[in-house]
XYZ file of N, CA and C in Angstrom:
360
model
N 119.312 92.744 104.330
C 117.972 92.291 104.582
C 118.055 90.875 105.113
N 117.477 90.633 106.284
C 117.508 89.323 106.899
C 116.254 88.542 106.562
N 116.421 87.226 106.445
C 115.263 86.367 106.211
C 114.612 86.074 107.559
N 113.315 86.213 107.599
C 112.565 85.917 108.801
C 112.308 84.426 108.847
N 112.808 83.752 109.873
C 112.658 82.310 109.940
C 111.452 81.884 110.751
N 110.948 82.733 111.608
C 109.814 82.379 112.446
C 108.689 83.375 112.230
N 107.463 82.879 112.287
C 106.309 83.755 112.273
C 105.901 83.940 113.715
N 105.146 84.901 114.073
C 104.491 85.816 113.171
C 105.298 87.081 112.930
N 104.902 87.743 111.903
C 105.447 89.065 111.635
C 104.430 90.070 112.154
N 104.851 91.271 112.337
C 103.943 92.333 112.757
C 104.118 93.497 111.796
N 103.020 93.903 111.204
C 103.011 95.046 110.297
C 102.279 96.169 111.009
N 102.941 97.290 111.165
C 102.304 98.467 111.763
C 102.204 99.541 110.693
N 101.002 100.045 110.501
C 100.799 101.061 109.471
C 100.264 102.376 110.024
N 99.891 102.391 111.298
C 99.435 103.633 111.916
C 100.607 104.274 112.639
N 100.791 105.570 112.440
C 101.902 106.260 113.091
C 103.234 105.969 112.429
N 103.221 105.575 111.179
C 104.441 105.234 110.453
C 104.515 103.747 110.204
N 105.197 103.366 109.144
C 105.315 101.962 108.763
C 106.417 101.281 109.562
N 106.114 100.078 110.054
C 107.129 99.265 110.723
C 106.812 97.799 110.473
N 107.832 97.028 110.171
C 107.709 95.592 109.969
C 108.691 94.914 110.906
N 108.168 94.059 111.794
C 109.036 93.382 112.750
C 108.870 91.876 112.628
N 109.956 91.182 112.958
C 109.958 89.731 112.935
C 109.541 89.155 114.266
N 109.561 87.815 114.351
C 109.109 87.099 115.548
C 109.882 87.514 116.790
N 111.168 87.804 116.655
C 111.972 88.201 117.799
C 111.889 89.676 118.125
N 111.040 90.405 117.408
C 110.912 91.830 117.629
C 111.916 92.654 116.841
N 112.734 91.979 116.019
C 113.712 92.690 115.195
C 113.012 93.438 114.068
N 113.435 94.661 113.863
C 112.898 95.455 112.775
C 113.442 94.925 111.450
N 112.541 94.733 110.493
C 112.931 94.259 109.166
C 112.873 95.437 108.207
N 113.957 95.673 107.511
C 114.042 96.800 106.600
C 113.688 96.359 105.190
N 112.751 97.065 104.594
C 112.370 96.803 103.209
C 113.014 97.851 102.327
N 113.624 97.417 101.235
C 114.283 98.368 100.346
C 113.281 99.094 99.442
N 112.980 100.300 99.758
C 112.144 101.116 98.893
C 110.744 101.352 99.401
N 110.216 102.503 99.013
C 108.874 102.903 99.438
C 107.785 102.035 98.830
N 107.966 101.619 97.591
C 106.923 100.827 96.948
C 106.778 99.457 97.600
N 107.862 98.893 98.069
C 107.786 97.606 98.756
C 107.063 97.776 100.102
N 107.351 98.869 100.797
C 106.630 99.146 102.048
C 105.146 99.384 101.761
N 104.846 100.111 100.708
C 103.454 100.356 100.335
C 102.752 99.051 99.969
N 103.451 98.162 99.279
C 102.869 96.869 98.919
C 102.516 96.073 100.168
N 103.412 96.023 101.141
C 103.133 95.305 102.384
C 101.917 95.914 103.087
N 101.858 97.222 103.163
C 100.726 97.884 103.821
C 99.418 97.577 103.096
N 99.432 97.619 101.781
C 98.228 97.312 101.013
C 97.785 95.871 101.231
N 98.742 94.952 101.202
C 98.406 93.540 101.358
C 97.912 93.221 102.764
N 98.391 93.955 103.742
C 98.014 93.685 105.135
C 96.642 94.233 105.485
N 96.158 95.210 104.744
C 94.873 95.843 105.053
C 93.912 95.755 103.889
N 92.711 95.401 104.067
C 92.164 94.837 105.293
C 92.632 93.404 105.473
N 92.791 92.962 106.702
C 93.316 91.622 106.970
C 92.463 90.524 106.343
N 93.139 89.562 105.744
C 92.461 88.402 105.193
C 91.876 88.574 103.811
N 91.939 89.766 103.251
C 91.410 89.983 101.912
C 92.553 90.184 100.932
N 92.372 89.699 99.738
C 93.401 89.845 98.718
C 93.132 91.017 97.795
N 94.156 91.385 97.095
C 94.086 92.430 96.083
C 94.280 91.776 94.724
N 93.622 92.289 93.723
C 93.879 91.774 92.379
C 95.256 92.264 91.936
N 95.936 91.414 91.206
C 97.252 91.801 90.684
C 97.130 93.035 89.791
N 96.047 93.095 89.045
C 95.820 94.241 88.167
C 95.720 95.542 88.964
N 95.009 95.488 90.072
C 94.848 96.683 90.900
C 96.166 97.094 91.552
N 96.911 96.110 92.059
C 98.210 96.417 92.669
C 99.154 97.072 91.675
N 99.215 96.534 90.465
C 100.117 97.134 89.475
C 99.660 98.534 89.092
N 98.334 98.752 89.035
C 97.833 100.085 88.701
C 98.162 101.090 89.800
N 98.005 100.676 91.063
C 98.249 101.578 92.186
C 99.740 101.886 92.342
N 100.575 100.858 92.254
C 102.002 101.045 92.552
C 102.878 101.341 91.335
N 102.513 100.805 90.182
C 103.351 100.981 88.993
C 102.518 101.432 87.797
N 101.525 102.256 88.061
C 100.634 102.721 87.009
C 101.308 103.566 85.946
N 102.501 104.062 86.237
C 103.228 104.885 85.279
C 104.042 104.046 84.294
N 103.991 102.732 84.435
C 104.755 101.830 83.568
C 103.829 101.075 82.632
N 104.407 100.552 81.557
C 103.640 99.689 80.675
C 103.208 98.459 81.456
N 102.109 97.855 81.029
C 101.505 96.739 81.761
C 102.493 95.590 82.009
N 103.250 95.224 81.016
C 104.194 94.116 81.174
C 105.297 94.453 82.189
N 105.806 95.672 82.139
C 106.819 96.096 83.110
C 106.237 96.168 84.522
N 105.000 96.643 84.641
C 104.354 96.725 85.947
C 104.164 95.334 86.540
N 103.729 94.371 85.730
C 103.581 92.993 86.218
C 104.916 92.420 86.652
N 105.966 92.719 85.904
C 107.308 92.273 86.275
C 107.766 92.886 87.590
N 107.472 94.150 87.795
C 107.835 94.821 89.053
C 107.093 94.205 90.232
N 105.816 93.890 90.037
C 105.055 93.231 91.102
C 105.650 91.862 91.405
N 105.986 91.110 90.374
C 106.592 89.794 90.575
C 107.900 89.873 91.344
N 108.728 90.844 91.008
C 110.003 91.022 91.719
C 109.759 91.404 93.179
N 108.806 92.289 93.414
C 108.498 92.716 94.782
C 107.983 91.540 95.612
N 107.132 90.714 95.024
C 106.616 89.548 95.740
C 107.728 88.543 96.039
N 108.678 88.405 95.129
C 109.818 87.515 95.372
C 110.648 88.004 96.555
N 110.861 89.303 96.655
C 111.595 89.875 97.788
C 110.848 89.592 99.089
N 109.536 89.798 99.077
C 108.748 89.552 100.289
C 108.773 88.080 100.690
N 108.708 87.184 99.716
C 108.771 85.753 100.035
C 110.112 85.388 100.662
N 111.187 85.952 100.130
C 112.512 85.671 100.709
C 112.615 86.210 102.128
N 112.054 87.368 102.362
C 112.141 88.002 103.666
C 111.192 87.380 104.688
N 109.935 87.171 104.296
C 108.896 86.748 105.222
C 108.604 85.254 105.184
N 109.039 84.585 104.127
C 108.711 83.177 103.949
C 107.495 83.026 103.050
N 107.391 81.886 102.412
C 106.297 81.649 101.469
C 104.922 81.700 102.103
N 104.823 81.294 103.360
C 103.501 81.198 103.986
C 102.891 82.552 104.346
N 103.670 83.606 104.333
C 103.140 84.923 104.691
C 102.217 85.491 103.616
N 102.401 85.059 102.384
C 101.589 85.554 101.282
C 100.665 84.464 100.774
N 99.458 84.859 100.448
C 98.500 83.965 99.820
C 98.310 84.485 98.403
N 98.691 83.678 97.429
C 98.621 84.133 96.046
C 97.934 83.094 95.170
N 97.343 83.574 94.113
C 96.890 82.723 93.028
C 97.118 83.507 91.741
N 96.600 83.017 90.677
C 96.850 83.649 89.379
C 96.402 85.113 89.325
N 95.313 85.414 90.026
C 94.731 86.751 89.926
C 94.879 87.629 91.157
N 95.086 87.031 92.335
C 95.076 87.828 93.556
C 96.301 87.563 94.430
N 96.557 88.531 95.292
C 97.658 88.454 96.248
C 97.130 88.995 97.571
N 97.499 88.344 98.677
C 97.093 88.822 99.986
C 98.102 88.428 101.047
N 97.970 89.019 102.212
C 98.791 88.699 103.369
C 98.001 87.708 104.209
N 98.594 86.588 104.555
C 97.918 85.579 105.358
C 97.815 86.077 106.797
N 96.603 86.291 107.315
C 96.476 86.799 108.679
C 97.063 85.853 109.723
N 97.168 84.571 109.409
C 97.766 83.615 110.350
C 99.274 83.787 110.444
N 99.859 84.493 109.487
C 101.311 84.678 109.460
C 101.777 85.803 110.372
N 100.848 86.586 110.870
C 101.267 87.690 111.725
C 100.117 88.581 112.106
N 100.467 89.750 112.597
C 99.464 90.711 113.031
C 99.636 92.018 112.276
N 98.548 92.753 112.219
C 98.551 94.051 111.555
C 98.153 95.086 112.592
N 98.990 96.088 112.767
C 98.760 97.104 113.781
C 97.476 97.875 113.625
N 96.907 97.925 112.446
C 95.667 98.667 112.231
C 94.468 97.742 112.091
N 94.643 96.448 112.341
C 93.560 95.481 112.127
C 92.345 95.794 112.979
N 92.559 96.193 114.215
C 91.430 96.523 115.080
C 90.635 97.690 114.552
N 91.310 98.680 114.020
C 90.626 99.831 113.436
C 89.832 99.390 112.217
N 90.432 98.511 111.389
C 89.721 98.015 110.204
C 88.475 97.245 110.599
N 88.575 96.421 111.621
C 87.422 95.644 112.078
C 86.315 96.572 112.566
N 86.670 97.606 113.306
C 85.659 98.557 113.763
C 85.038 99.314 112.596
N 85.851 99.679 111.650
C 85.385 100.465 110.521
C 84.371 99.692 109.692
N 84.579 98.377 109.537
C 83.677 97.575 108.724
C 82.521 97.014 109.535
N 82.556 97.142 110.830
C 81.490 96.637 111.697
C 80.300 97.614 111.669
N 79.127 97.103 112.039
C 77.955 98.002 112.086
C 78.138 99.168 113.058
N 78.934 98.983 114.092
C 79.153 100.064 115.050
C 80.398 100.874 114.685
N 80.570 101.210 113.427
C 81.791 101.863 112.960
C 82.028 103.205 113.615
N 81.014 103.804 114.185
C 81.209 105.087 114.841
C 82.211 104.975 115.999
N 82.352 103.764 116.559
C 83.301 103.542 117.646
C 84.736 103.673 117.204
N 84.971 103.589 115.917
C 86.325 103.727 115.393
C 86.778 105.151 115.532
């Protein structure tokens, strides 16, 4: 796993998951849950997820303390790979910073939440 030194990153979630770095290099994430975490954090762009919700969605089969630990480990991997600025975190929420990159489905999300959602 290579550390991404330059932003932006590109997250593609339509037509299969893909994460690419600034140079267009494909970045490999170890495991499906880490890929799912990136996809969740990237959509909708600019909005965060509660840590409680993320642990329930991704590690709901584990005890609460173990699930929180798994989320913490996953976020540490993402920070090492993408850099600290790619994630926006606080005590309760986690999100993907839209300034850190692009999301392949962002246009669809914008249409879906817009009043003219039928265009999506």
